[in-house]
Amino acid sequence: MSLAPSLATQSALLPLPVVIPICGAVAAPLLARVSRHLPVIISLAALAGSALILLLISPTVFGGQVLVHYLGGWGPVHATVLGVGFACDPFGLLFALAASAIGMLLLCYTLSELGGLGPGELGGYACLFQLLIAALIGGALTADLFNLFVWFEVAALASYGLTGFFLERPIALEATFKILVLTTTASFLVFLGAGMLYSGHGALNFGQLHYALAGRPSTADRIALALLVSGFATKAGLVPFHGWLADAHTAAPGPVSALFSGLMVNFGVLSIARLVYQVYGPDVVSVRAVLVVLGVVSALLGAVLALAQDDLKRLLAYDTVSQIGVLMIGLGSGKAAGVAGATYHLLNHALFKSLLFLSAGAIVHSTGKTNLSDLGGLARRRPLLAAAFLLGIASIAGIPPFNGYVSLSLIHQGLLEDHQYGTLGLMVVAQLITIAALGRAGWLAFFRRRERDYPELKALRPAMIGAFVALAGCCLVFGVLPRMLLDRLMAPAASGLLHADSYAASVLHPTPGRGVVLPPMDIHFEYAQPSELLLITVSILGASALVWWYLRKPEPRLVGMLRAAHTGSVQDYTAYLIIGLLAMSMALTLG
């Protein structure tokens, strides 16, 4: 007799991974009155509860079954939906699991970096942190466009508080204002896009919208898609919607920067992937081309801007722009290998970027400095911190046996299958610049000789070391076990995106045990491909030459122009957002 809960029971559990951290968020400020440690403890317990429920349903979902639950029993009637629905497919579950698990690690790290805060501050921090995680999980599991907008707003509200958590710092107040203006503009675009679709089709449910659009969207539907993608691209930090990202990451505490870069920006990617694949369908004219263009521009500009930064956290923030661009390129390929690679890279980015930002936070904690020009020689004094940072660089550079190698190889494979040779070449250039930017940061912070020793270095605390070991271990495991992860996690996630009809049928006909099962996918992957190994070798050598040249020459004029365009003015960044919206609207309606 099987001890696993029935499909109906598993479906009924879907709201709990969202409800539990919301309850924890409410409890945290109240428990802070009792003990200063209780807010973080209850937050860890809440996220652990969410993760356990998600793990409980994962064998069913990764087996191809989409679990669906409608609140209050308001299910579809004749394929028409009025109720609020949760739908857990492999793609959404993968992101929800990452959010809850990495969220726990970041909270543990918080005990070390922010453990000196008072009870009221820790209670408020734990509340905002859990609200943001709850919003990310809710967005991953929702089956409704309006509720995706709601979770977008909840995540935005929490991010405002976390960005401006240290309001006594002028940079925090300024960054909060920028993210407020740009994210509010983005949420208005999402609201308008959802309203246009509801006006035209009388539906907001993903499955119902998929059949209503049926691969033949009208001009109004394409404008709605432009509004939606622009809004979620702002959350993802894609160029030219990225103006808020560097300031927010620089102002926020270390674990919050890791949360923003490792998880929150991926919320925008997840939303775009759902819209393009599961609602509109990738066959709509020019949709995939728009994703590729967004990806290439973001990958290149983000990498160049990262190379030009002196502030370590700002450098990592611009590298996030570049890596999200790589994700978009994989999604834009439209091939099974490329989409699976993008899904793999989504998870990998959450791991190695969290590791890098926590390392940056530990550097600031130890030295009190964040500019590379003020650092140097840390490898001798903090070898464990140096090892964690270098492992993060190796992962993001795609060096085997670390995780980035697998996801980048799959994206390359998808581009080759789609005959996008020019895109592949530009992606390799962006990757070369990325390796140069991170390699330069590693050299300046850890290996360059510093004329004067640090007056005092604070020791790394146990929770910091534990977070480094856990994230570094995941980067290694996800690199050495690609076949298992591809077959059991990434292929089902890609299948859910590429077989939108099956997903829509599951959402509109939620009959446990008799629903539609996602078709299995076989993703071909050869680990030690000579072409990939050669590509990595060339990239590393080219990046080394670029670092050597960049450290000895004045800043190139093109880099200076890009830096000058990032004025820090919220008016300029809003103008870039509007220009991006207009360009996307033209591309989707005229293409």
Coordinates of C-alpha atoms in Angstrom, one line a residue:
M1 CA 0.0 0.0 0.0
S2 CA 1.5 3.3 -1.1
L3 CA 2.0 5.9 1.7
A4 CA 2.1 8.8 -0.8
P5 CA -1.0 11.1 -0.6
S6 CA -3.6 10.9 -3.4
L7 CA -3.5 13.3 -6.3
A8 CA -6.5 15.1 -5.0
T9 CA -4.8 15.6 -1.6
Q10 CA -1.6 16.8 -3.3
S11 CA -3.5 19.3 -5.4
A12 CA -5.3 20.6 -2.2
L13 CA -1.8 21.3 -0.7
L14 CA -0.8 23.8 -3.4
P15 CA -1.8 27.0 -1.5
L16 CA 0.1 26.0 1.6
P17 CA 3.7 26.8 0.3
V18 CA 2.4 30.4 -0.1
V19 CA 0.2 30.6 2.9
I20 CA 2.9 29.4 5.4
P21 CA 5.5 32.1 4.7
I22 CA 2.8 34.7 4.7
C23 CA 1.7 33.5 8.2
G24 CA 5.4 33.6 9.2
A25 CA 5.7 37.2 7.9
V26 CA 2.7 38.2 10.1
A27 CA 4.2 36.4 13.1
A28 CA 7.8 37.7 12.8
P29 CA 7.3 41.3 14.1
L30 CA 5.1 40.0 16.9
L31 CA 7.6 37.4 18.1
A32 CA 10.4 40.0 18.0
R33 CA 8.8 41.4 21.1
V34 CA 9.5 38.1 22.9
S35 CA 13.0 37.4 21.6
R36 CA 15.3 39.0 19.0
H37 CA 16.1 35.5 17.5
L38 CA 12.5 34.3 17.2
P39 CA 11.7 36.2 13.9
V40 CA 14.5 34.5 12.0
I41 CA 13.8 31.1 13.6
I42 CA 10.1 31.2 12.7
S43 CA 11.1 32.4 9.2
L44 CA 13.4 29.4 8.8
A45 CA 10.6 27.1 10.0
A46 CA 8.1 28.6 7.6
L47 CA 10.3 28.3 4.6
A48 CA 11.2 24.7 5.6
G49 CA 7.5 23.9 5.8
S50 CA 7.0 25.3 2.3
A51 CA 10.0 23.4 0.9
L52 CA 8.8 20.1 2.5
I53 CA 5.3 20.4 0.9
L54 CA 6.9 21.2 -2.4
L55 CA 9.2 18.2 -2.1
L56 CA 6.2 16.0 -1.2
I57 CA 4.5 16.8 -4.5
S58 CA 7.6 16.8 -6.6
P59 CA 7.6 13.1 -7.6
T60 CA 4.1 13.5 -9.1
V61 CA 4.8 16.8 -10.8
F62 CA 8.2 15.9 -12.2
G63 CA 6.6 12.7 -13.4
G64 CA 4.6 14.8 -15.8
Q65 CA 1.3 15.4 -13.9
V66 CA 0.2 19.1 -13.6
L67 CA -1.5 19.5 -10.2
V68 CA -4.3 22.0 -10.2
H69 CA -6.4 23.4 -7.3
Y70 CA -9.1 26.1 -7.5
L71 CA -9.8 28.0 -4.3
G72 CA -13.2 27.5 -2.9
G73 CA -14.0 24.7 -5.4
W74 CA -14.6 27.3 -8.1
G75 CA -13.3 25.1 -10.9
P76 CA -13.8 25.4 -14.6
V77 CA -17.3 24.9 -16.1
H78 CA -17.3 24.0 -19.8
A79 CA -13.7 25.3 -20.0
T80 CA -14.6 28.7 -18.6
V81 CA -12.9 29.7 -15.4
L82 CA -14.1 32.2 -12.8
G83 CA -12.1 31.0 -9.7
V84 CA -8.6 31.6 -8.6
G85 CA -6.4 28.7 -9.6
F86 CA -3.1 27.2 -8.6
A87 CA -1.3 25.0 -11.2
C88 CA 2.0 23.3 -10.3
D89 CA 3.9 22.2 -13.4
P90 CA 7.6 21.1 -13.4
F91 CA 8.9 24.6 -14.5
G92 CA 7.0 26.4 -11.8
L93 CA 7.9 23.8 -9.1
L94 CA 11.6 24.0 -9.9
F95 CA 11.6 27.7 -9.3
A96 CA 9.4 27.5 -6.2
L97 CA 11.7 24.8 -4.7
A98 CA 14.8 27.0 -5.5
A99 CA 13.1 30.0 -3.8
S100 CA 12.3 28.2 -0.6
A101 CA 15.6 26.3 -0.3
I102 CA 17.9 29.2 -1.2
G103 CA 15.7 31.5 0.9
M104 CA 16.5 29.4 4.0
L105 CA 20.3 29.6 3.2
L106 CA 20.1 33.4 2.9
L107 CA 18.2 33.6 6.2
C108 CA 20.9 31.6 7.9
Y109 CA 23.5 33.9 6.5
T110 CA 21.5 36.8 7.8
L111 CA 22.1 35.6 11.4
S112 CA 25.8 36.3 10.7
E113 CA 25.8 39.5 8.7
L114 CA 22.8 41.3 10.3
G115 CA 22.8 39.4 13.7
G116 CA 23.6 42.6 15.5
L117 CA 20.3 44.3 14.6
G118 CA 17.7 45.0 17.3
P119 CA 14.6 42.9 17.7
G120 CA 12.3 45.4 15.9
E121 CA 14.7 45.6 12.9
L122 CA 15.1 41.8 12.7
G123 CA 11.3 41.3 13.0
G124 CA 10.7 43.8 10.1
Y125 CA 13.5 42.2 8.0
A126 CA 12.1 38.7 8.5
C127 CA 8.6 39.9 7.6
L128 CA 9.7 41.5 4.4
F129 CA 12.0 38.6 3.5
Q130 CA 9.1 36.0 3.9
L131 CA 6.7 38.2 1.9
L132 CA 9.1 38.3 -1.0
I133 CA 9.6 34.5 -0.9
A134 CA 5.9 33.9 -0.7
A135 CA 5.3 36.2 -3.7
L136 CA 7.9 34.3 -5.7
I137 CA 6.4 30.9 -4.8
G138 CA 2.9 32.3 -5.5
G139 CA 3.9 33.6 -8.9
A140 CA 5.5 30.2 -9.8
L141 CA 2.3 28.3 -8.9
T142 CA -0.4 30.6 -10.1
A143 CA -2.6 29.7 -13.2
D144 CA -4.1 33.1 -13.6
L145 CA -2.7 36.3 -15.2
F146 CA -4.3 38.7 -12.7
N147 CA -2.9 36.8 -9.8
L148 CA 0.5 36.8 -11.4
F149 CA 0.1 40.6 -11.3
V150 CA -0.9 40.4 -7.6
W151 CA 2.2 38.4 -6.8
F152 CA 4.3 40.9 -8.8
E153 CA 3.0 43.7 -6.6
V154 CA 3.6 41.8 -3.4
A155 CA 7.2 41.1 -4.5
A156 CA 7.6 44.8 -5.4
L157 CA 6.3 46.0 -2.1
A158 CA 8.6 43.7 -0.1
S159 CA 11.6 44.8 -2.3
Y160 CA 11.0 48.4 -1.6
G161 CA 11.3 47.8 2.2
L162 CA 14.4 45.6 1.8
T163 CA 16.2 48.0 -0.6
G164 CA 15.6 50.9 1.8
F165 CA 16.2 48.8 5.0
F166 CA 19.0 51.1 6.1
L167 CA 17.3 54.3 5.3
E168 CA 20.0 56.3 7.2
R169 CA 22.2 55.7 4.2
P170 CA 21.4 58.2 1.4
I171 CA 22.2 55.6 -1.3
A172 CA 19.5 53.3 0.2
L173 CA 16.8 56.1 0.0
E174 CA 17.8 57.0 -3.5
A175 CA 17.8 53.3 -4.7
T176 CA 14.4 52.7 -3.1
F177 CA 12.9 55.7 -4.9
K178 CA 14.3 54.4 -8.3
I179 CA 13.0 50.9 -7.8
L180 CA 9.6 52.3 -6.6
V181 CA 9.2 54.5 -9.8
L182 CA 10.4 51.9 -12.3
T183 CA 8.7 48.9 -10.7
T184 CA 5.4 50.8 -10.3
T185 CA 5.6 51.7 -14.0
A186 CA 6.2 48.1 -14.9
S187 CA 3.3 46.9 -12.7
F188 CA 1.0 49.4 -14.5
L189 CA 2.1 47.9 -17.9
V190 CA 1.3 44.4 -16.6
F191 CA -2.1 45.6 -15.4
L192 CA -2.8 47.2 -18.7
G193 CA -1.8 44.1 -20.6
A194 CA -3.9 41.8 -18.5
G195 CA -6.9 44.2 -18.9
M196 CA -6.5 44.2 -22.7
L197 CA -6.6 40.4 -22.8
Y198 CA -9.6 40.3 -20.5
S199 CA -11.4 42.9 -22.5
G200 CA -10.8 40.9 -25.7
H201 CA -11.3 37.4 -24.5
G202 CA -13.1 37.5 -21.2
A203 CA -10.4 35.3 -19.6
L204 CA -7.4 35.6 -17.3
N205 CA -6.7 31.9 -16.7
F206 CA -3.6 30.7 -18.6
G207 CA -5.3 27.7 -20.1
Q208 CA -8.4 29.6 -21.2
L209 CA -6.3 32.3 -22.7
H210 CA -4.1 29.8 -24.5
Y211 CA -7.2 28.4 -26.3
A212 CA -8.7 31.8 -26.9
L213 CA -5.5 33.1 -28.6
A214 CA -5.0 29.7 -30.4
G215 CA -1.7 30.9 -32.0
R216 CA -3.5 33.7 -33.9
P217 CA -3.4 36.8 -31.7
S218 CA -4.9 40.0 -33.0
T219 CA -3.0 43.3 -33.1
A220 CA -4.5 44.2 -29.7
D221 CA -3.3 40.9 -28.3
R222 CA 0.2 41.6 -29.5
I223 CA 0.2 45.1 -28.0
A224 CA -1.0 43.4 -24.7
L225 CA 2.0 41.0 -25.0
A226 CA 4.4 43.9 -25.5
L227 CA 3.0 45.6 -22.3
L228 CA 3.3 42.4 -20.4
V229 CA 6.8 41.5 -21.5
S230 CA 8.0 45.0 -20.9
G231 CA 6.6 44.9 -17.4
F232 CA 8.1 41.6 -16.5
A233 CA 11.4 42.5 -18.3
T234 CA 11.7 45.4 -15.9
K235 CA 11.5 42.9 -13.0
A236 CA 14.1 40.7 -14.8
G237 CA 16.5 43.6 -15.3
L238 CA 16.7 43.2 -19.1
V239 CA 18.1 46.1 -21.2
P240 CA 16.7 48.7 -21.6
F241 CA 14.4 48.1 -18.6
H242 CA 17.3 47.6 -16.1
G243 CA 17.8 51.0 -14.6
W244 CA 16.8 50.1 -11.1
L245 CA 18.9 47.0 -10.7
A246 CA 22.5 48.2 -10.0
D247 CA 21.5 50.8 -7.4
A248 CA 19.1 48.4 -5.6
H249 CA 21.8 45.7 -5.4
T250 CA 24.4 48.1 -4.2
A251 CA 22.2 49.7 -1.4
A252 CA 20.7 46.5 0.0
P253 CA 22.4 44.2 2.6
G254 CA 24.4 41.3 1.2
P255 CA 21.7 38.5 1.7
V256 CA 19.1 40.8 0.1
S257 CA 21.3 41.5 -2.9
A258 CA 21.6 37.7 -3.3
L259 CA 17.8 37.3 -2.9
F260 CA 17.2 40.0 -5.6
S261 CA 19.8 38.7 -8.1
G262 CA 19.4 35.0 -7.4
L263 CA 15.7 34.8 -7.2
M264 CA 13.6 38.0 -7.7
V265 CA 14.9 38.8 -11.2
N266 CA 14.2 35.1 -12.2
F267 CA 10.5 35.8 -11.4
G268 CA 10.5 38.1 -14.4
V269 CA 12.0 35.4 -16.6
L270 CA 9.5 32.8 -15.4
S271 CA 6.6 35.1 -16.2
I272 CA 7.9 35.9 -19.7
A273 CA 8.4 32.2 -20.3
R274 CA 4.8 31.4 -19.3
L275 CA 3.4 34.1 -21.5
V276 CA 5.4 33.3 -24.6
Y277 CA 5.2 29.5 -24.4
Q278 CA 2.1 28.6 -22.4
V279 CA -0.3 31.5 -23.2
Y280 CA 0.6 32.8 -26.7
G281 CA 2.7 30.0 -28.0
P282 CA 6.2 30.4 -29.5
D283 CA 4.9 30.2 -33.1
V284 CA 3.5 33.8 -32.9
V285 CA 5.4 35.9 -35.4
S286 CA 8.5 37.6 -34.1
V287 CA 8.0 36.6 -30.4
R288 CA 11.1 34.4 -30.2
A289 CA 13.1 36.9 -32.2
V290 CA 12.2 39.6 -29.7
L291 CA 13.4 37.3 -26.9
V292 CA 16.7 36.7 -28.7
V293 CA 17.3 40.4 -29.4
L294 CA 16.5 41.3 -25.7
G295 CA 18.9 38.5 -24.6
V296 CA 21.8 39.4 -26.9
V297 CA 21.6 43.2 -26.1
S298 CA 21.4 42.4 -22.3
A299 CA 24.2 39.9 -22.4
L300 CA 26.6 42.2 -24.2
L301 CA 25.8 45.5 -22.4
G302 CA 25.6 43.9 -19.0
A303 CA 29.0 42.2 -19.5
V304 CA 30.6 45.4 -20.7
L305 CA 29.2 47.5 -17.9
A306 CA 30.3 44.8 -15.4
L307 CA 33.9 45.1 -16.7
A308 CA 33.8 48.9 -16.1
Q309 CA 32.8 48.8 -12.4
D310 CA 34.9 49.5 -9.4
D311 CA 32.1 48.8 -6.8
L312 CA 32.0 45.0 -6.4
K313 CA 28.3 44.7 -5.8
R314 CA 27.5 47.0 -8.7
L315 CA 29.7 44.8 -10.9
L316 CA 27.8 41.7 -9.9
A317 CA 24.5 43.4 -10.5
Y318 CA 25.4 44.2 -14.1
D319 CA 26.6 40.7 -14.5
T320 CA 23.1 39.6 -13.5
V321 CA 21.8 41.7 -16.4
S322 CA 24.1 39.7 -18.7
Q323 CA 23.2 36.3 -17.3
I324 CA 19.4 37.0 -17.6
G325 CA 20.2 37.9 -21.2
V326 CA 21.8 34.5 -21.6
L327 CA 18.6 33.0 -20.2
M328 CA 16.5 34.9 -22.8
I329 CA 18.7 33.6 -25.6
G330 CA 18.1 30.0 -24.5
L331 CA 14.3 30.6 -24.3
G332 CA 14.3 32.3 -27.7
S333 CA 15.9 29.3 -29.4
G334 CA 12.6 27.5 -29.2
K335 CA 14.4 24.1 -29.2
A336 CA 14.2 21.4 -26.5
A337 CA 17.9 21.7 -25.7
G338 CA 17.8 25.5 -25.6
V339 CA 14.7 25.7 -23.4
A340 CA 16.1 22.9 -21.1
G341 CA 19.4 24.8 -21.0
A342 CA 17.6 28.0 -20.1
T343 CA 15.7 26.2 -17.3
Y344 CA 19.0 24.7 -16.1
H345 CA 20.6 28.1 -16.2
L346 CA 17.7 29.7 -14.3
L347 CA 18.5 27.3 -11.4
N348 CA 22.3 27.7 -11.8
H349 CA 22.1 31.4 -11.8
A350 CA 20.2 31.3 -8.5
L351 CA 23.0 29.2 -7.1
F352 CA 26.2 30.8 -8.3
K353 CA 25.0 34.4 -8.2
S354 CA 23.8 33.9 -4.6
L355 CA 27.3 32.5 -3.8
L356 CA 29.0 35.5 -5.4
F357 CA 26.8 38.1 -3.7
L358 CA 27.2 36.4 -0.3
S359 CA 30.9 36.5 -0.9
A360 CA 30.7 40.2 -1.7
G361 CA 28.7 40.7 1.5
A362 CA 31.4 38.8 3.5
I363 CA 34.1 41.0 2.0
V364 CA 32.2 44.1 3.1
H365 CA 31.6 42.6 6.5
S366 CA 35.3 41.7 6.9
T367 CA 36.9 44.8 5.5
G368 CA 34.2 47.5 5.5
K369 CA 35.1 48.2 1.9
T370 CA 33.2 47.5 -1.4
N371 CA 35.4 49.2 -4.0
L372 CA 37.9 47.0 -5.8
S373 CA 40.4 49.8 -5.8
D374 CA 40.4 49.6 -2.0
L375 CA 40.8 45.8 -1.8
G376 CA 43.7 43.4 -2.4
G377 CA 45.5 40.5 -0.9
L378 CA 42.5 38.8 0.7
A379 CA 43.4 35.4 -0.6
R380 CA 46.1 35.1 2.0
R381 CA 44.0 36.4 4.9
R382 CA 40.7 34.8 3.9
P383 CA 41.4 31.7 1.8
L384 CA 37.9 30.2 2.3
L385 CA 36.3 33.4 1.1
A386 CA 38.6 33.4 -1.9
A387 CA 37.8 29.8 -2.7
A388 CA 34.0 30.5 -2.6
F389 CA 34.3 33.6 -4.9
L390 CA 36.6 31.8 -7.4
L391 CA 34.3 28.8 -7.5
G392 CA 31.4 31.1 -8.3
I393 CA 33.4 32.6 -11.1
A394 CA 34.3 29.2 -12.5
S395 CA 30.6 28.2 -12.4
I396 CA 29.4 31.3 -14.2
A397 CA 32.3 31.0 -16.7
G398 CA 31.1 27.5 -17.7
I399 CA 34.2 25.7 -16.6
P400 CA 33.7 21.9 -16.1
P401 CA 32.9 20.3 -13.8
F402 CA 30.8 23.1 -12.4
N403 CA 27.1 23.7 -13.2
G404 CA 27.4 26.6 -15.7
Y405 CA 29.1 24.3 -18.1
V406 CA 26.1 22.1 -18.6
S407 CA 23.5 24.9 -19.0
L408 CA 25.6 27.0 -21.3
S409 CA 26.4 23.9 -23.5
L410 CA 22.7 23.1 -23.8
I411 CA 21.9 26.7 -24.8
H412 CA 24.7 26.6 -27.4
Q413 CA 23.2 23.3 -28.7
G414 CA 19.8 24.8 -29.0
L415 CA 21.1 27.8 -31.0
L416 CA 23.0 25.4 -33.4
E417 CA 19.8 23.3 -33.9
D418 CA 17.9 26.5 -34.7
H419 CA 20.8 27.7 -37.1
Q420 CA 21.3 30.9 -35.1
Y421 CA 25.1 31.0 -35.7
G422 CA 25.4 34.8 -35.4
T423 CA 23.5 34.7 -32.0
L424 CA 25.8 32.0 -30.8
G425 CA 28.9 34.1 -31.8
L426 CA 27.6 37.1 -29.9
M427 CA 26.7 35.0 -26.9
V428 CA 30.3 33.7 -26.8
V429 CA 31.6 37.3 -27.0
A430 CA 29.4 38.2 -24.0
Q431 CA 30.6 35.2 -22.1
L432 CA 34.2 36.1 -22.8
I433 CA 33.7 39.7 -21.4
T434 CA 31.8 38.2 -18.4
I435 CA 34.8 36.0 -17.6
A436 CA 37.1 39.0 -17.9
A437 CA 34.9 41.2 -15.7
L438 CA 34.7 38.6 -12.9
G439 CA 38.3 37.5 -13.3
R440 CA 39.4 41.2 -13.0
A441 CA 37.3 41.4 -9.8
G442 CA 38.9 38.3 -8.4
W443 CA 42.4 39.4 -9.1
L444 CA 41.9 42.9 -7.6
A445 CA 40.1 41.7 -4.5
F446 CA 42.1 38.6 -3.6
F447 CA 45.5 38.4 -5.4
R448 CA 46.7 41.9 -6.1
R449 CA 49.3 43.0 -3.6
R450 CA 48.0 45.7 -1.2
E451 CA 50.5 48.3 0.0
R452 CA 49.0 48.5 3.5
D453 CA 47.5 45.7 5.4
Y454 CA 44.0 45.9 6.7
P455 CA 43.8 47.5 10.1
E456 CA 41.3 44.9 11.2
L457 CA 39.5 42.0 9.5
K458 CA 36.4 40.6 11.1
A459 CA 36.2 36.8 11.2
L460 CA 33.8 34.8 9.0
R461 CA 31.0 33.5 11.2
P462 CA 29.7 29.9 11.1
A463 CA 26.5 30.6 9.2
M464 CA 28.5 32.4 6.5
I465 CA 30.7 29.4 6.1
G466 CA 27.8 27.1 6.0
A467 CA 26.0 29.1 3.3
F468 CA 29.3 29.1 1.2
V469 CA 29.7 25.4 1.5
A470 CA 26.1 24.6 0.7
L471 CA 25.9 26.8 -2.4
A472 CA 29.4 25.8 -3.6
G473 CA 28.5 22.1 -3.2
C474 CA 25.3 22.6 -5.2
C475 CA 27.3 24.3 -8.0
L476 CA 29.5 21.2 -8.1
V477 CA 26.8 18.6 -7.8
F478 CA 24.7 20.3 -10.6
G479 CA 27.8 20.1 -12.8
V480 CA 28.8 16.5 -12.2
L481 CA 25.3 15.0 -12.4
P482 CA 23.8 16.5 -15.5
R483 CA 22.2 13.4 -16.9
M484 CA 20.1 12.7 -13.8
L485 CA 19.1 16.3 -13.4
L486 CA 18.2 16.7 -17.1
D487 CA 16.1 13.6 -17.2
R488 CA 14.3 14.1 -13.8
L489 CA 14.0 17.9 -13.6
M490 CA 14.9 20.0 -16.7
A491 CA 13.4 17.8 -19.4
P492 CA 9.9 17.8 -17.6
A493 CA 10.2 21.5 -17.1
A494 CA 11.0 22.1 -20.8
S495 CA 8.2 19.7 -21.8
G496 CA 5.7 21.8 -19.8
L497 CA 6.7 24.9 -21.7
L498 CA 6.9 23.4 -25.2
H499 CA 3.7 21.4 -24.9
A500 CA 1.4 24.2 -24.0
D501 CA -1.7 22.4 -25.2
S502 CA -1.1 19.7 -22.5
Y503 CA -0.6 22.3 -19.8
A504 CA -3.7 24.2 -20.8
A505 CA -5.8 21.0 -20.9
S506 CA -4.6 20.1 -17.4
V507 CA -5.5 23.5 -16.1
L508 CA -9.0 23.5 -17.6
H509 CA -9.8 19.8 -16.8
P510 CA -8.4 19.3 -13.4
T511 CA -9.5 15.7 -12.8
P512 CA -6.9 13.9 -10.5
G513 CA -5.8 10.7 -12.0
R514 CA -7.4 11.3 -15.4
G515 CA -5.8 14.5 -16.4
V516 CA -3.4 15.1 -19.3
V517 CA 0.2 14.0 -18.6
L518 CA 3.0 16.1 -20.1
P519 CA 4.8 14.1 -22.9
P520 CA 8.3 12.9 -21.9
M521 CA 11.3 14.6 -23.6
D522 CA 14.7 13.2 -24.3
I523 CA 17.3 15.9 -24.2
H524 CA 20.5 14.8 -25.9
F525 CA 23.7 16.0 -24.1
E526 CA 27.2 14.9 -24.5
Y527 CA 29.3 16.0 -21.5
A528 CA 32.8 16.3 -22.9
Q529 CA 32.1 17.7 -26.4
P530 CA 35.4 18.8 -28.0
S531 CA 33.8 21.9 -29.5
E532 CA 32.5 23.0 -26.1
L533 CA 35.8 22.4 -24.4
L534 CA 37.6 24.3 -27.1
L535 CA 35.1 27.2 -26.8
I536 CA 35.7 27.4 -23.1
T537 CA 39.5 27.3 -23.5
V538 CA 39.3 30.1 -26.1
S539 CA 37.0 32.1 -23.9
I540 CA 39.3 31.9 -20.9
L541 CA 42.4 32.8 -22.9
G542 CA 40.6 35.7 -24.6
A543 CA 39.3 36.9 -21.2
S544 CA 42.8 36.8 -19.7
A545 CA 44.1 38.9 -22.6
L546 CA 41.2 41.3 -22.2
V547 CA 41.9 41.7 -18.4
W548 CA 45.6 42.3 -19.0
W549 CA 44.8 45.0 -21.7
Y550 CA 41.9 46.6 -19.7
L551 CA 44.1 47.0 -16.5
R552 CA 46.8 48.8 -18.5
K553 CA 44.9 51.0 -20.9
P554 CA 42.6 54.0 -20.4
E555 CA 38.9 53.2 -20.5
P556 CA 37.6 52.7 -24.1
R557 CA 35.3 55.4 -25.5
L558 CA 32.4 53.0 -26.0
V559 CA 32.6 51.9 -22.4
G560 CA 32.7 55.5 -21.3
M561 CA 29.6 56.3 -23.4
L562 CA 27.7 53.4 -21.8
R563 CA 28.7 54.5 -18.4
A564 CA 27.6 58.1 -19.2
A565 CA 24.2 56.8 -20.4
H566 CA 23.6 55.4 -16.9
T567 CA 23.3 58.8 -15.3
G568 CA 21.5 57.6 -12.1
S569 CA 18.5 59.8 -13.0
V570 CA 15.2 58.0 -12.6
Q571 CA 13.8 60.2 -15.4
D572 CA 16.4 58.9 -17.8
Y573 CA 15.7 55.3 -16.7
T574 CA 12.0 55.7 -17.1
A575 CA 12.6 57.1 -20.6
Y576 CA 14.7 54.1 -21.5
L577 CA 11.8 51.9 -20.3
I578 CA 9.3 53.7 -22.5
I579 CA 11.6 53.5 -25.5
G580 CA 11.9 49.8 -24.9
L581 CA 8.2 49.4 -24.7
L582 CA 7.6 51.3 -28.0
A583 CA 10.3 49.3 -29.7
M584 CA 8.8 46.0 -28.5
S585 CA 5.3 47.1 -29.5
M586 CA 6.5 47.8 -33.0
A587 CA 8.4 44.6 -33.3
L588 CA 5.5 42.5 -32.2
T589 CA 2.8 44.2 -34.2
L590 CA 4.8 44.9 -37.4
G591 CA 7.0 41.8 -37.4

